[in-house]
Every structure is written in structure tokens, then in C-alpha cells.
Short mmCIF file of C-alpha atoms in Angstrom, two decimals:
data_model
loop_
_atom_site.label_atom_id
_atom_site.label_comp_id
_atom_site.label_asym_id
_atom_site.label_seq_id
_atom_site.Cartn_x
_atom_site.Cartn_y
_atom_site.Cartn_z
CA MET A 1 11.65 0.52 10.52
CA ALA A 2 11.07 2.50 13.72
CA LEU A 3 12.67 -0.31 15.73
CA ALA A 4 15.70 -0.41 13.44
CA CYS A 5 16.17 3.35 13.73
CA ALA A 6 15.86 3.15 17.52
CA ARG A 7 18.60 0.54 17.66
CA MET A 8 20.92 2.79 15.67
CA ALA A 9 20.84 5.36 18.48
CA THR A 10 23.77 3.50 20.04
CA PHE A 11 26.01 4.76 17.24
CA ALA A 12 25.02 8.42 17.71
CA HIS A 13 26.06 10.66 14.78
CA ARG A 14 27.77 7.75 13.00
CA ALA A 15 24.47 5.93 12.41
CA LYS A 16 22.90 6.04 8.95
CA ALA A 17 19.57 4.68 7.72
CA PHE A 18 19.31 4.16 3.95
CA LEU A 19 15.76 3.82 2.61
CA VAL A 20 15.23 2.93 -1.05
CA SER A 21 11.91 2.10 -2.69
CA THR A 22 9.62 2.61 -5.66
CA PRO A 23 6.62 4.76 -4.69
CA THR A 24 3.13 3.30 -4.88
CA ILE A 25 -0.17 5.10 -4.23
CA ARG A 26 -0.45 8.74 -3.17
CA GLY A 27 -1.11 8.93 0.55
CA LEU A 28 -0.30 5.25 1.16
CA SER A 29 3.35 5.13 0.10
CA ARG A 30 5.88 4.98 2.93
CA ILE A 31 8.76 6.16 0.77
CA GLU A 32 6.66 9.15 -0.30
CA ARG A 33 6.22 10.15 3.35
CA GLU A 34 9.93 9.78 4.02
CA TYR A 35 10.90 11.78 0.93
CA GLU A 36 8.47 14.59 1.73
CA ALA A 37 10.01 14.85 5.21
CA SER A 38 13.50 15.19 3.68
CA ASP A 39 15.18 18.08 1.86
CA GLN A 40 13.83 16.61 -1.42
CA ARG A 41 16.93 16.76 -3.59
CA ARG A 42 16.62 16.70 -7.38
CA PHE A 43 19.33 16.28 -9.98
CA PHE A 44 19.72 19.58 -11.85
CA VAL A 45 21.26 19.60 -15.32
CA PRO A 46 22.14 22.55 -17.61
CA CYS A 47 20.26 23.42 -20.77
CA PRO A 48 22.71 23.10 -23.72
CA HIS A 49 21.21 26.29 -25.22
CA CYS A 50 20.94 28.79 -22.34
CA GLY A 51 22.79 27.02 -19.51
CA GLU A 52 19.84 27.24 -17.09
CA MET A 53 20.02 24.52 -14.41
CA GLN A 54 16.80 22.50 -14.07
CA TRP A 55 15.54 19.08 -13.05
CA LEU A 56 13.85 16.99 -15.73
CA LYS A 57 10.06 16.76 -15.68
CA PHE A 58 7.98 14.38 -17.78
CA GLU A 59 5.57 17.21 -18.64
CA ARG A 60 8.39 18.93 -20.56
CA LEU A 61 9.01 15.85 -22.73
CA LYS A 62 7.27 16.53 -26.05
CA TRP A 63 6.62 14.55 -29.23
CA ASP A 64 4.12 14.36 -32.07
CA LYS A 65 1.26 12.01 -31.22
CA GLY A 66 1.94 8.55 -32.56
CA GLN A 67 5.55 9.44 -33.38
CA PRO A 68 7.73 8.76 -30.32
CA GLY A 69 10.79 9.15 -32.53
CA SER A 70 10.15 12.90 -32.64
CA VAL A 71 10.64 13.23 -28.88
CA HIS A 72 12.58 16.15 -27.41
CA TYR A 73 12.75 18.06 -24.14
CA LEU A 74 11.72 21.71 -23.81
CA CYS A 75 13.96 23.83 -21.60
CA ASP A 76 12.19 25.33 -18.58
CA SER A 77 13.84 28.68 -19.23
CA CYS A 78 14.30 29.28 -22.96
CA ASP A 79 11.76 26.75 -24.34
CA GLN A 80 14.30 25.53 -26.86
CA PRO A 81 14.06 21.83 -27.82
CA ILE A 82 16.77 19.58 -26.40
CA THR A 83 17.51 16.35 -28.22
CA GLU A 84 18.60 13.22 -26.40
CA SER A 85 22.03 13.45 -28.00
CA ALA A 86 22.78 16.26 -25.53
CA LYS A 87 21.86 14.21 -22.46
CA ALA A 88 25.32 12.73 -21.79
CA THR A 89 26.87 16.19 -21.60
CA MET A 90 24.02 17.45 -19.43
CA LEU A 91 24.37 14.56 -16.98
CA ALA A 92 28.12 15.08 -16.68
CA ALA A 93 27.51 18.69 -15.60
CA GLY A 94 24.62 17.85 -13.26
CA ILE A 95 24.42 18.50 -9.54
CA TRP A 96 22.09 17.50 -6.69
CA ARG A 97 20.18 20.41 -5.13
CA ALA A 98 17.75 20.49 -2.23
CA THR A 99 14.27 21.78 -3.11
CA ALA A 100 12.80 21.84 0.41
CA VAL A 101 13.73 22.24 4.05
CA ALA A 102 13.88 18.89 5.85
CA GLU A 103 11.88 18.32 9.03
CA ASP A 104 15.08 16.81 10.43
CA PRO A 105 18.28 18.61 9.32
CA GLY A 106 20.06 15.26 9.29
CA THR A 107 17.70 13.78 6.69
CA VAL A 108 18.41 14.04 2.97
CA GLY A 109 16.27 12.65 0.18
CA PHE A 110 17.02 11.98 -3.47
CA HIS A 111 14.58 11.50 -6.35
CA ILE A 112 15.44 10.57 -9.91
CA SER A 113 13.39 9.25 -12.83
CA ALA A 114 14.11 7.24 -15.96
CA LEU A 115 14.36 10.52 -17.88
CA TYR A 116 17.95 10.62 -16.60
CA SER A 117 18.88 7.17 -17.91
CA PRO A 118 22.33 7.46 -19.54
CA PRO A 119 22.80 6.80 -23.26
CA GLY A 120 22.33 3.13 -24.08
CA TRP A 121 19.81 2.66 -21.28
CA GLN A 122 16.15 3.67 -21.37
CA SER A 123 15.72 6.38 -24.00
CA TRP A 124 13.28 9.26 -24.16
CA GLU A 125 11.80 7.62 -27.26
CA SER A 126 11.10 4.38 -25.38
CA ILE A 127 9.53 6.36 -22.54
CA ALA A 128 7.26 8.18 -24.99
CA ARG A 129 6.34 4.85 -26.57
CA MET A 130 5.51 3.33 -23.16
CA TRP A 131 3.32 6.31 -22.29
CA GLU A 132 1.31 6.01 -25.49
CA ALA A 133 0.91 2.25 -25.04
CA ALA A 134 -0.40 2.73 -21.50
CA GLN A 135 -3.24 5.07 -22.46
CA GLY A 136 -6.67 3.75 -21.48
CA ASN A 137 -5.24 1.23 -19.02
CA ASP A 138 -5.08 2.42 -15.42
CA ASP A 139 -2.87 -0.48 -14.34
CA ALA A 140 -0.33 0.26 -17.08
CA LEU A 141 -0.42 3.99 -16.32
CA ARG A 142 0.15 3.29 -12.64
CA VAL A 143 3.15 1.08 -13.40
CA PHE A 144 4.53 3.76 -15.72
CA ARG A 145 4.16 6.50 -13.12
CA ASN A 146 5.59 4.35 -10.30
CA THR A 147 8.52 2.73 -12.11
CA VAL A 148 9.46 5.10 -14.95
CA LEU A 149 8.77 8.46 -13.33
CA GLY A 150 9.31 7.35 -9.72
CA GLU A 151 6.10 9.10 -8.67
CA THR A 152 3.08 8.03 -6.69
CA TRP A 153 -0.13 7.08 -8.44
CA VAL A 154 -3.24 9.12 -7.71
CA GLU A 155 -6.37 6.98 -7.78
CA SER A 156 -9.19 8.45 -9.83
CA GLY A 157 -12.31 9.51 -8.00
CA GLU A 158 -12.73 11.02 -4.58
CA ALA A 159 -13.70 9.58 -1.25
CA PRO A 160 -17.48 9.77 -0.81
CA ASP A 161 -19.06 12.43 1.33
CA TRP A 162 -19.46 11.24 4.93
CA GLN A 163 -23.15 12.14 5.01
CA ARG A 164 -23.83 9.98 1.97
CA LEU A 165 -22.10 7.05 3.66
CA TYR A 166 -23.94 7.71 6.91
CA ASP A 167 -27.28 7.65 5.10
CA ARG A 168 -26.47 4.24 3.61
CA ARG A 169 -26.60 2.54 6.98
CA GLU A 170 -28.87 -0.47 7.13
CA THR A 171 -31.10 -1.64 9.93
CA TRP A 172 -30.26 -4.89 11.69
CA THR A 173 -29.31 -5.87 15.20
CA ASN A 174 -25.61 -5.74 15.94
CA GLY A 175 -24.35 -9.28 16.56
CA THR A 176 -26.77 -10.90 14.11
CA VAL A 177 -26.34 -11.95 10.49
CA PRO A 178 -28.61 -10.27 7.89
CA ALA A 179 -30.65 -12.40 5.50
CA GLY A 180 -28.18 -11.96 2.64
CA GLY A 181 -25.20 -13.25 4.62
CA LEU A 182 -23.94 -16.67 3.51
CA PHE A 183 -20.84 -17.18 5.67
CA LEU A 184 -18.66 -15.37 8.22
CA THR A 185 -15.02 -14.34 8.20
CA ALA A 186 -13.05 -12.41 10.80
CA GLY A 187 -9.93 -10.31 11.00
CA ALA A 188 -7.89 -10.05 14.20
CA ASP A 189 -5.43 -7.26 14.99
CA VAL A 190 -2.92 -7.96 17.76
CA GLN A 191 -1.90 -4.95 19.85
CA LYS A 192 0.30 -4.50 22.92
CA ASP A 193 -2.59 -4.63 25.38
CA ARG A 194 -5.48 -6.20 23.43
CA ILE A 195 -6.70 -8.08 20.38
CA GLU A 196 -9.48 -6.54 18.30
CA ILE A 197 -11.65 -8.66 16.01
CA ASP A 198 -14.10 -7.67 13.28
CA VAL A 199 -16.61 -10.32 12.20
CA TRP A 200 -18.04 -9.90 8.70
CA ALA A 201 -20.87 -11.65 6.88
CA TRP A 202 -20.47 -12.12 3.14
CA GLY A 203 -23.18 -12.45 0.52
CA ARG A 204 -23.41 -12.57 -3.24
CA ASN A 205 -21.53 -10.07 -5.42
CA LEU A 206 -19.10 -9.40 -2.55
CA GLU A 207 -21.76 -7.65 -0.48
CA SER A 208 -20.70 -7.63 3.16
CA TRP A 209 -22.02 -6.67 6.59
CA LEU A 210 -20.14 -5.87 9.78
CA VAL A 211 -21.71 -8.32 12.22
CA ASP A 212 -19.65 -7.80 15.36
CA HIS A 213 -16.63 -6.03 16.81
CA ILE A 214 -14.92 -7.76 19.72
CA VAL A 215 -12.14 -6.46 21.96
CA ILE A 216 -10.15 -8.93 24.04
CA ASP A 217 -8.26 -7.16 26.81
CA GLY A 218 -4.76 -8.44 27.50
CA GLY A 219 -1.48 -8.56 25.62
CA PRO A 220 -0.14 -11.42 23.49
CA GLU A 221 2.17 -12.53 26.29
CA LYS A 222 -0.83 -13.75 28.32
CA ALA A 223 -2.21 -17.26 27.79
CA GLU A 224 -5.72 -16.12 28.73
CA THR A 225 -5.72 -13.66 25.83
CA TRP A 226 -5.22 -16.46 23.33
CA ALA A 227 -7.72 -18.65 25.15
CA ALA A 228 -10.32 -15.89 24.74
CA LEU A 229 -9.52 -15.63 21.03
CA GLU A 230 -9.92 -19.39 20.70
CA ARG A 231 -13.38 -19.10 22.23
CA VAL A 232 -14.30 -16.58 19.54
CA LEU A 233 -13.58 -19.29 16.95
CA GLY A 234 -16.20 -21.47 18.60
CA GLN A 235 -18.75 -18.70 19.00
CA THR A 236 -21.90 -18.58 16.85
CA TRP A 237 -23.95 -15.69 15.48
CA GLN A 238 -27.64 -16.03 14.71
CA HIS A 239 -28.70 -15.68 11.09
CA ALA A 240 -31.94 -13.93 10.14
CA ASN A 241 -33.36 -17.34 9.15
CA GLY A 242 -32.63 -18.77 12.60
CA ALA A 243 -29.45 -20.69 11.74
CA ALA A 244 -26.29 -20.34 13.83
CA LEU A 245 -23.13 -19.44 11.90
CA LYS A 246 -19.52 -19.82 13.04
CA ILE A 247 -16.47 -18.07 11.64
CA ALA A 248 -15.38 -19.93 8.52
CA ARG A 249 -11.94 -18.34 8.43
CA LEU A 250 -10.06 -15.93 10.68
CA ALA A 251 -7.09 -13.92 9.41
CA ILE A 252 -4.77 -12.67 12.13
CA ASP A 253 -2.19 -9.94 11.56
CA SER A 254 1.32 -11.07 12.47
CA GLY A 255 2.87 -7.60 12.40
CA TYR A 256 3.11 -7.45 16.21
CA GLU A 257 4.55 -10.35 18.26
CA SER A 258 4.67 -12.55 15.18
CA SER A 259 6.11 -15.56 17.03
CA ALA A 260 3.14 -15.63 19.42
CA VAL A 261 0.75 -15.33 16.47
CA TYR A 262 2.42 -18.19 14.59
CA THR A 263 2.38 -20.43 17.65
CA TRP A 264 -1.32 -19.85 18.30
CA ALA A 265 -2.22 -20.27 14.63
CA ARG A 266 -0.33 -23.56 14.46
CA ARG A 267 -2.22 -24.83 17.49
CA MET A 268 -5.57 -23.85 15.95
CA GLY A 269 -4.78 -25.54 12.64
CA VAL A 270 -4.79 -24.31 9.06
CA GLY A 271 -8.46 -25.06 8.48
CA GLN A 272 -9.82 -22.00 10.28
CA VAL A 273 -6.91 -19.63 11.05
CA SER A 274 -4.53 -17.88 8.63
CA PRO A 275 -1.68 -15.63 9.84
CA ILE A 276 -1.23 -12.70 7.47
CA LYS A 277 1.31 -9.95 6.93
CA GLY A 278 0.59 -6.70 5.14
CA VAL A 279 3.08 -5.58 2.52
CA GLU A 280 3.34 -2.23 0.82
CA GLY A 281 2.58 -2.11 -2.84
CA PHE A 282 -0.20 -2.55 -5.36
CA ASN A 283 -0.85 -6.00 -6.81
CA ARG A 284 -4.30 -6.27 -8.36
CA SER A 285 -3.55 -9.58 -10.09
CA SER A 286 -2.47 -11.31 -6.87
CA PRO A 287 -3.43 -9.21 -3.82
CA VAL A 288 -3.05 -12.23 -1.51
CA SER A 289 -0.09 -14.54 -2.01
CA GLY A 290 1.35 -17.53 -0.26
CA PRO A 291 1.56 -19.40 1.84
CA THR A 292 5.18 -19.22 2.88
CA TYR A 293 6.36 -21.37 5.76
CA VAL A 294 7.68 -19.70 8.92
CA ASP A 295 9.05 -21.04 12.18
CA ALA A 296 6.72 -21.53 15.14
CA THR A 297 7.08 -22.69 18.74
CA GLU A 298 5.36 -25.72 20.22
CA GLY A 299 5.89 -26.98 23.76
CA GLY A 300 8.77 -24.56 24.19
CA LYS A 301 10.57 -25.97 21.16
CA LYS A 302 11.15 -24.26 17.86
CA VAL A 303 9.38 -25.90 14.93
CA ARG A 304 10.94 -25.07 11.59
CA ARG A 305 8.39 -24.17 8.92
CA GLY A 306 5.74 -24.78 11.53
CA ALA A 307 3.21 -22.16 10.39
CA ARG A 308 1.87 -20.91 7.08
CA LEU A 309 1.95 -17.15 6.41
CA TRP A 310 -0.03 -15.26 3.76
CA THR A 311 1.03 -11.83 2.49
CA VAL A 312 -1.54 -9.16 1.63
CA ALA A 313 -1.01 -6.18 -0.68
CA VAL A 314 -2.88 -3.75 1.54
CA SER A 315 -2.86 -0.87 -0.95
CA THR A 316 -4.91 -2.95 -3.37
CA PHE A 317 -7.68 -3.55 -0.86
CA LYS A 318 -7.63 0.03 0.44
CA THR A 319 -8.04 1.32 -3.09
CA GLU A 320 -10.86 -1.09 -3.91
CA SER A 321 -12.61 -0.17 -0.66
CA VAL A 322 -12.50 3.53 -1.49
CA ALA A 323 -13.73 2.84 -5.02
CA ALA A 324 -16.59 0.70 -3.71
CA LEU A 325 -17.65 3.28 -1.14
CA ALA A 326 -17.58 5.94 -3.83
CA GLY A 327 -19.99 3.82 -5.86
CA CYS A 328 -17.60 3.33 -8.78
CA GLY A 329 -16.42 -0.22 -8.30
CA ARG A 330 -16.98 -3.52 -6.58
CA PRO A 331 -18.55 -4.72 -4.39
CA VAL A 332 -21.78 -4.11 -6.28
CA GLU A 333 -23.91 -3.59 -3.21
CA GLY A 334 -21.11 -2.28 -1.01
CA ALA A 335 -20.43 -2.83 2.65
CA GLY A 336 -23.20 -2.69 5.22
CA TYR A 337 -22.92 -1.12 8.64
CA PRO A 338 -25.57 -1.41 11.36
CA ARG A 339 -27.39 1.58 12.78
CA LEU A 340 -26.02 2.09 16.28
#
């Protein structure tokens, strides 16, 4: 997005960037960050009883438990119940108003929820029914908050205290595989001037240990950088039982210089290397999807559908990592870090 905005500079004041998205998780949602940096406009509608202008909030939608048909909206000002039959008139008299001062005066932001759906679309009764049906199911509640209310989802629980995490460090030599490790995987992040690799050992119940962190100096435009990464694939790490383990699978982020990543991955083969691309959003049922086929280059020639790309719902894994570190979710034993 930053690159697209930079390219619009040519058009000066005539340039416009239009960002539209459903929010995801609080603190991880890009559209949330963009909206909070804007003037945060809301659609204000008049109360049919007192005329007070207000924007509709889910907390003001009331109904008798188990009876969504009794739903009504309580005015912010006079507390009088507003039935949905008044909504069409309210919408016709509505107006957008800024509720904040934008960081950039040229940036405006608009937020609207399903509470504003016009007659014949999603009703307040159906929204109340969806809310009741979602109770007790975090996934359903998250979908409701994201898609019906247009709000970010706040994960339950808090990040663990740093001292508690620090005290959970285990003792083993950096660069070796602990006794519980069964196989190795690695993740590579390509940057402008280097490639950084984390090597992880995995055991039962998703227990994992950070075995090594490797930094390869040099940008992706240099052949020697990729040669060094290829040598990492052939490297071995000694297991506590004396065996030598190689990396079973390496995932490499294609977010930077994707064409160079695809070309190298194609040369290495699909058996050990998987290009990946992080996508925003929360998908617990399928956090990794693919592969899709993308073009690569071989011998200076473009190869259509020459590489296989996997997409990763990063918010899912970030959330699970926080839950695991807080001791309220998988992995059962958690992640191990060596004492330095």
C-alpha cells in the first residue's frame, strides 16, 4: 500500500487512495489503524421523538432475552424506544459527521454497521437473533463483531508478564536440538540487505524449541545471498541423542522481491522449500491455504505457473501464539527458548 501511495504523488492534490475492508483483530487490523488516523466519520441520524442527532451503537439495541422480535433502539438523549419502522425516515435525514481530528487533514474515514441496513435488508431483529445464536462461541462472536458491527475483535486474555516468560527459559546449547525435538522447520524473512532464518525443532503436542537464528548478509539481488541460503538447507544440527537433523521444510516469505523468492524456490524444488505470503484476516479453520501457482524465472526466461505459493492467515497464528504463551491454549507445553 505504501508503494501505491508513493506512486500517486505524481498526481499531487488530484490523487485519491480508497481503502475499504472489514476489520479483524484489535491491534492487528490494518483498516483499524487507517480509520483511527482519519477524522473517524459516523453517520448521525435524528431520534424520531426528540430530534437529537446520534450514531447508532449496538449497546443501545435492546430486546427481551430470547425474544428478538421485541427489539428496539433506545435514544441516546431521551431514552425513548425507537422501533425499526422509523429507520427509513431516520436514514433519509442522516448526515456524516467527523468525530476526531485526522492526523492528516486530507484523510477522511467512514464507519457504518449493519444497524443502518435499509428496510428490506438486514433487520434489527435478525441482528438480535444472530447475537443470541453466537453466545458461547468465540468464533461466531468474532464474525458477528467483524462483519455485522464492523468492529475489531478483542481476544480474551492478556499477554503474559515478561518476567513469567523469562523464567520459563530452558537450558540447552544454542544450535543443538533438545531431546524432545523430532524434526526441524525453518522460516526465512527476506529483507533489503539480508535474509534472516529461524530454525525450530518440533516435538509432540506442538511443543517447539528455537534451535538457531541465522543472518545472511546481502540483498536478494546478489547470487551469493541465495547460495548461502541454499547451504542452510544442507546444514545439520546435532540432536541430544547424537543424530544429525536437517531442515525438513523451509517457508520463505515472498512479501519482498517476490520474483527472486519464486525463482530460488523453484530451483530448490517443492520438497523442501515453500514460498509463503501473509494475508490479513482470521481463518482458524484454514490458516494455511494453497498452493496457488505463480510465475517464476528460470535461465532468464519467464515460466508461467512456475512456483507454488501458500497463503498464511497471520492473525490466526499471532493469536494462538499469545494464547499459548499466556498458558490458556495450545501448544500444551509451549515454545522453548534457550538461556543465552
